[in-house]
Amino acid sequence: MGINSEGLQHNAGRLTQPRAVWAVAFACVISFMGLGLVDPILPAIGKQLHATPSQVSLLFSSYNLVTGIAMLVTGFISSRIGMKWTMMTGTALIVLFALLGGMSGSIGQLVGFRAGWGLGNALFIATALSAIVGLSVRGSAKAVILYEAALGLGISVGPLLGGELGSISWRGPFFGVGALMAIAFISIGLLMPKVPKQKSRASLADPFKALRHPGLLVLAITAFLYNFGFFTLMAYTPFVMNLDEHGLGYVFFGWGLLLAFTSVFVAPRLQKRFGSIRSMSAALLLFALTLLVMGIWTSSQITMILAVIIAGAFLGTNNTLITTAVMEAAPVERSTASAAYSFVRFIGGALAPWLAGKLAEWYNPHVPFYIGALFVVIAVAIVIFGRKYLTHVDTASAGH
C-alpha cells in the first residue's frame, strides 16, 4: 500500500498493534459516535424545525452525497499531504460543521452544515481505514475487524449519549459531536507518528480506473443496493417507533452492540468456515427478511424494536465481510479501492433516506421497508451472479 509497517512494530502493545493503529481506532470510535448520536433526535428535529420526515432525512442524504463525491479526492489529497494531515483536516472540518449544525435556525441550514460534515467525514474515514490496514502488523483481515469494532462501538455508544443530550435539546448532540471530535483531533496529533507519504501520487482518475476491476465493481454495486436497506433502518425507523429520545437511544444502543459483536466475533468465523461470498449472501438475505418483517408489522412497536436490534447482527456481519473483500478485490492501492467503493456506496446512502421518507408520504409507512428489502435482495443477486469475479477474495481471506 506504500506504507512500511515494519519500522512501527516496536510500538506494538500487548495486542500486537502499533500505537498509530490504536490512535486511529480511537478516533474512529469517536467519529462513528457522530452517526449514532444524531439518530435519536430525528423526530425532535422535525418537530422543532417544522420539517417532514423526508426533509429531516436530508440530513443523511446531504451528508452521504458529499461524503461519496469527496471520496474521489481523498487519495489525491492524502498522497500529497500525508495520512496524518488528511485525517486531521477531516476531523477539524467535522468539529466546525457539527458546531455550526448545533446553531442552525432552519432545516435548510442544518442540511447544508451536514453536507460540510460529510466532506470532513470523507477525508477522515477513507484515510482511517487505509491507515489501519496499512499500519497493522496482523494482516488486512484483522485490521478490518479492528476498524469494524471501532465502528460498532461508536455506533452503539453514540445513541445513548445522543438520547441523553437530545432529551435536553436537539442541539445537544451536535455540540457533543464537536467536542468529541476535538478530542479525536488532539489524539491523532499527539499519538499518531508521522507516516511516510505514498511513493506515487494518486490522481483524480484512480478511483474510476479501480472500478474497471469487475470484483471491486460487483462489491460497490452490492453496497449501493444494500445501503437502501441500511439507511431505511437508520433514517426512517425512528419516525415509526413512537419513542422519545431516551427510548430511541436504548434501541439503537442494542442495535450497535449486536453490530459490534458480530463484526468482531461472528463474521471472521463465518468467513473461515463458509467463505466471504456465501456468508455475505446469507447475512444480506437475513437482513432483507428483517426489513420485510418490519414492513408487515410496522404498527407493532415491540416488533419494530426487536427487528431493529436483531438487524444489527446481520449488518455487523456483512460490514466486516464486504469491507475485508474490498481490500482484496482489486490490484490497486487499498486507499484507492476504499475510495472507489465508498463513492458508489455513499451515493446509495444519499438516495435511500430521502426515498424512504417520500415513499411513506406517497403511499404508507409500510412501503419504505418493502422497497428496502427488495433492494437488499437485488444486492444478493448481484453477489451471486458476480461471484466468478470474487473467487480470489475467498482465497485471500482464507490466508488471514
PDB file of N, CA, C and O in Angstrom, residues 196-227:
ATOM      1  N   PRO A 196       5.156   7.914   6.428  1.00  0.00           N
ATOM      2  CA  PRO A 196       5.697   8.290   5.107  1.00  0.00           C
ATOM      3  C   PRO A 196       4.600   8.404   4.064  1.00  0.00           C
ATOM      4  O   PRO A 196       3.643   7.624   4.050  1.00  0.00           O
ATOM      5  N   LYS A 197       4.711   9.404   3.202  1.00  0.00           N
ATOM      6  CA  LYS A 197       3.745   9.566   2.122  1.00  0.00           C
ATOM      7  C   LYS A 197       3.915   8.442   1.104  1.00  0.00           C
ATOM      8  O   LYS A 197       4.961   7.802   1.026  1.00  0.00           O
ATOM      9  N   GLN A 198       2.870   8.204   0.330  1.00  0.00           N
ATOM     10  CA  GLN A 198       2.970   7.219  -0.745  1.00  0.00           C
ATOM     11  C   GLN A 198       4.067   7.637  -1.722  1.00  0.00           C
ATOM     12  O   GLN A 198       4.258   8.824  -2.003  1.00  0.00           O
ATOM     13  N   LYS A 199       4.753   6.647  -2.236  1.00  0.00           N
ATOM     14  CA  LYS A 199       5.831   6.944  -3.188  1.00  0.00           C
ATOM     15  C   LYS A 199       5.283   7.552  -4.470  1.00  0.00           C
ATOM     16  O   LYS A 199       5.900   8.402  -5.087  1.00  0.00           O
ATOM     17  N   SER A 200       4.104   7.071  -4.875  1.00  0.00           N
ATOM     18  CA  SER A 200       3.479   7.617  -6.081  1.00  0.00           C
ATOM     19  C   SER A 200       2.241   8.414  -5.697  1.00  0.00           C
ATOM     20  O   SER A 200       1.488   8.017  -4.811  1.00  0.00           O
ATOM     21  N   ARG A 201       2.066   9.553  -6.349  1.00  0.00           N
ATOM     22  CA  ARG A 201       0.916  10.394  -6.051  1.00  0.00           C
ATOM     23  C   ARG A 201      -0.319   9.890  -6.795  1.00  0.00           C
ATOM     24  O   ARG A 201      -0.246   9.567  -7.979  1.00  0.00           O
ATOM     25  N   ALA A 202      -1.425   9.843  -6.078  1.00  0.00           N
ATOM     26  CA  ALA A 202      -2.671   9.386  -6.684  1.00  0.00           C
ATOM     27  C   ALA A 202      -3.243  10.479  -7.577  1.00  0.00           C
ATOM     28  O   ALA A 202      -3.074  11.671  -7.315  1.00  0.00           O
ATOM     29  N   SER A 203      -3.923  10.060  -8.617  1.00  0.00           N
ATOM     30  CA  SER A 203      -4.603  11.016  -9.497  1.00  0.00           C
ATOM     31  C   SER A 203      -6.098  10.955  -9.245  1.00  0.00           C
ATOM     32  O   SER A 203      -6.611   9.999  -8.656  1.00  0.00           O
ATOM     33  N   LEU A 204      -6.799  11.978  -9.714  1.00  0.00           N
ATOM     34  CA  LEU A 204      -8.243  12.023  -9.529  1.00  0.00           C
ATOM     35  C   LEU A 204      -8.953  10.911 -10.302  1.00  0.00           C
ATOM     36  O   LEU A 204     -10.084  10.545  -9.983  1.00  0.00           O
ATOM     37  N   ALA A 205      -8.297  10.374 -11.303  1.00  0.00           N
ATOM     38  CA  ALA A 205      -8.912   9.324 -12.122  1.00  0.00           C
ATOM     39  C   ALA A 205      -8.750   7.924 -11.522  1.00  0.00           C
ATOM     40  O   ALA A 205      -9.423   6.985 -11.957  1.00  0.00           O
ATOM     41  N   ASP A 206      -7.871   7.781 -10.526  1.00  0.00           N
ATOM     42  CA  ASP A 206      -7.573   6.454  -9.982  1.00  0.00           C
ATOM     43  C   ASP A 206      -8.808   5.693  -9.485  1.00  0.00           C
ATOM     44  O   ASP A 206      -8.946   4.489  -9.774  1.00  0.00           O
ATOM     45  N   PRO A 207      -9.725   6.320  -8.717  1.00  0.00           N
ATOM     46  CA  PRO A 207     -10.900   5.553  -8.254  1.00  0.00           C
ATOM     47  C   PRO A 207     -11.757   5.032  -9.403  1.00  0.00           C
ATOM     48  O   PRO A 207     -12.280   3.914  -9.329  1.00  0.00           O
ATOM     49  N   PHE A 208     -11.899   5.829 -10.466  1.00  0.00           N
ATOM     50  CA  PHE A 208     -12.683   5.375 -11.611  1.00  0.00           C
ATOM     51  C   PHE A 208     -11.982   4.221 -12.331  1.00  0.00           C
ATOM     52  O   PHE A 208     -12.628   3.272 -12.788  1.00  0.00           O
ATOM     53  N   LYS A 209     -10.663   4.310 -12.425  1.00  0.00           N
ATOM     54  CA  LYS A 209      -9.907   3.208 -13.027  1.00  0.00           C
ATOM     55  C   LYS A 209     -10.041   1.941 -12.196  1.00  0.00           C
ATOM     56  O   LYS A 209     -10.117   0.834 -12.733  1.00  0.00           O
ATOM     57  N   ALA A 210     -10.067   2.113 -10.864  1.00  0.00           N
ATOM     58  CA  ALA A 210     -10.186   0.949  -9.978  1.00  0.00           C
ATOM     59  C   ALA A 210     -11.507   0.221 -10.198  1.00  0.00           C
ATOM     60  O   ALA A 210     -11.581  -1.007 -10.097  1.00  0.00           O
ATOM     61  N   LEU A 211     -12.556   0.973 -10.515  1.00  0.00           N
ATOM     62  CA  LEU A 211     -13.871   0.357 -10.727  1.00  0.00           C
ATOM     63  C   LEU A 211     -13.942  -0.451 -12.015  1.00  0.00           C
ATOM     64  O   LEU A 211     -14.938  -1.130 -12.271  1.00  0.00           O
ATOM     65  N   ARG A 212     -12.885  -0.382 -12.836  1.00  0.00           N
ATOM     66  CA  ARG A 212     -12.835  -1.240 -14.022  1.00  0.00           C
ATOM     67  C   ARG A 212     -12.593  -2.697 -13.643  1.00  0.00           C
ATOM     68  O   ARG A 212     -12.858  -3.606 -14.433  1.00  0.00           O
ATOM     69  N   HIS A 213     -12.086  -2.916 -12.434  1.00  0.00           N
ATOM     70  CA  HIS A 213     -11.867  -4.288 -11.980  1.00  0.00           C
ATOM     71  C   HIS A 213     -13.216  -4.878 -11.577  1.00  0.00           C
ATOM     72  O   HIS A 213     -13.879  -4.349 -10.661  1.00  0.00           O
ATOM     73  N   PRO A 214     -13.648  -5.936 -12.238  1.00  0.00           N
ATOM     74  CA  PRO A 214     -15.004  -6.458 -12.023  1.00  0.00           C
ATOM     75  C   PRO A 214     -15.312  -6.802 -10.560  1.00  0.00           C
ATOM     76  O   PRO A 214     -16.423  -6.551 -10.097  1.00  0.00           O
ATOM     77  N   GLY A 215     -14.350  -7.359  -9.839  1.00  0.00           N
ATOM     78  CA  GLY A 215     -14.596  -7.736  -8.450  1.00  0.00           C
ATOM     79  C   GLY A 215     -14.958  -6.540  -7.593  1.00  0.00           C
ATOM     80  O   GLY A 215     -15.917  -6.584  -6.804  1.00  0.00           O
ATOM     81  N   LEU A 216     -14.200  -5.453  -7.728  1.00  0.00           N
ATOM     82  CA  LEU A 216     -14.472  -4.246  -6.949  1.00  0.00           C
ATOM     83  C   LEU A 216     -15.800  -3.623  -7.360  1.00  0.00           C
ATOM     84  O   LEU A 216     -16.572  -3.142  -6.508  1.00  0.00           O
ATOM     85  N   LEU A 217     -16.100  -3.649  -8.646  1.00  0.00           N
ATOM     86  CA  LEU A 217     -17.361  -3.088  -9.140  1.00  0.00           C
ATOM     87  C   LEU A 217     -18.554  -3.869  -8.596  1.00  0.00           C
ATOM     88  O   LEU A 217     -19.566  -3.271  -8.193  1.00  0.00           O
ATOM     89  N   VAL A 218     -18.447  -5.182  -8.550  1.00  0.00           N
ATOM     90  CA  VAL A 218     -19.524  -6.016  -8.008  1.00  0.00           C
ATOM     91  C   VAL A 218     -19.787  -5.652  -6.545  1.00  0.00           C
ATOM     92  O   VAL A 218     -20.941  -5.476  -6.119  1.00  0.00           O
ATOM     93  N   LEU A 219     -18.725  -5.515  -5.760  1.00  0.00           N
ATOM     94  CA  LEU A 219     -18.880  -5.182  -4.342  1.00  0.00           C
ATOM     95  C   LEU A 219     -19.448  -3.782  -4.160  1.00  0.00           C
ATOM     96  O   LEU A 219     -20.263  -3.534  -3.258  1.00  0.00           O
ATOM     97  N   ALA A 220     -19.033  -2.844  -5.018  1.00  0.00           N
ATOM     98  CA  ALA A 220     -19.526  -1.467  -4.920  1.00  0.00           C
ATOM     99  C   ALA A 220     -21.018  -1.401  -5.221  1.00  0.00           C
ATOM    100  O   ALA A 220     -21.782  -0.739  -4.508  1.00  0.00           O
ATOM    101  N   ILE A 221     -21.455  -2.095  -6.267  1.00  0.00           N
ATOM    102  CA  ILE A 221     -22.880  -2.106  -6.615  1.00  0.00           C
ATOM    103  C   ILE A 221     -23.685  -2.809  -5.517  1.00  0.00           C
ATOM    104  O   ILE A 221     -24.792  -2.377  -5.162  1.00  0.00           O
ATOM    105  N   THR A 222     -23.124  -3.870  -4.966  1.00  0.00           N
ATOM    106  CA  THR A 222     -23.779  -4.574  -3.856  1.00  0.00           C
ATOM    107  C   THR A 222     -24.013  -3.627  -2.689  1.00  0.00           C
ATOM    108  O   THR A 222     -25.100  -3.571  -2.106  1.00  0.00           O
ATOM    109  N   ALA A 223     -22.978  -2.868  -2.338  1.00  0.00           N
ATOM    110  CA  ALA A 223     -23.098  -1.938  -1.211  1.00  0.00           C
ATOM    111  C   ALA A 223     -24.064  -0.803  -1.522  1.00  0.00           C
ATOM    112  O   ALA A 223     -24.789  -0.332  -0.639  1.00  0.00           O
ATOM    113  N   PHE A 224     -24.072  -0.338  -2.770  1.00  0.00           N
ATOM    114  CA  PHE A 224     -25.014   0.697  -3.201  1.00  0.00           C
ATOM    115  C   PHE A 224     -26.452   0.250  -2.920  1.00  0.00           C
ATOM    116  O   PHE A 224     -27.259   0.988  -2.348  1.00  0.00           O
ATOM    117  N   LEU A 225     -26.760  -0.982  -3.301  1.00  0.00           N
ATOM    118  CA  LEU A 225     -28.109  -1.505  -3.116  1.00  0.00           C
ATOM    119  C   LEU A 225     -28.407  -1.809  -1.647  1.00  0.00           C
ATOM    120  O   LEU A 225     -29.492  -1.505  -1.145  1.00  0.00           O
ATOM    121  N   TYR A 226     -27.457  -2.391  -0.976  1.00  0.00           N
ATOM    122  CA  TYR A 226     -27.622  -2.751   0.433  1.00  0.00           C
ATOM    123  C   TYR A 226     -27.837  -1.516   1.299  1.00  0.00           C
ATOM    124  O   TYR A 226     -28.571  -1.548   2.298  1.00  0.00           O
ATOM    125  N   ASN A 227     -27.242  -0.387   0.911  1.00  0.00           N
ATOM    126  CA  ASN A 227     -27.395   0.847   1.675  1.00  0.00           C
ATOM    127  C   ASN A 227     -28.825   1.374   1.659  1.00  0.00           C
ATOM    128  O   ASN A 227     -29.213   2.141   2.539  1.00  0.00           O
TER     129      ASN A 227
END
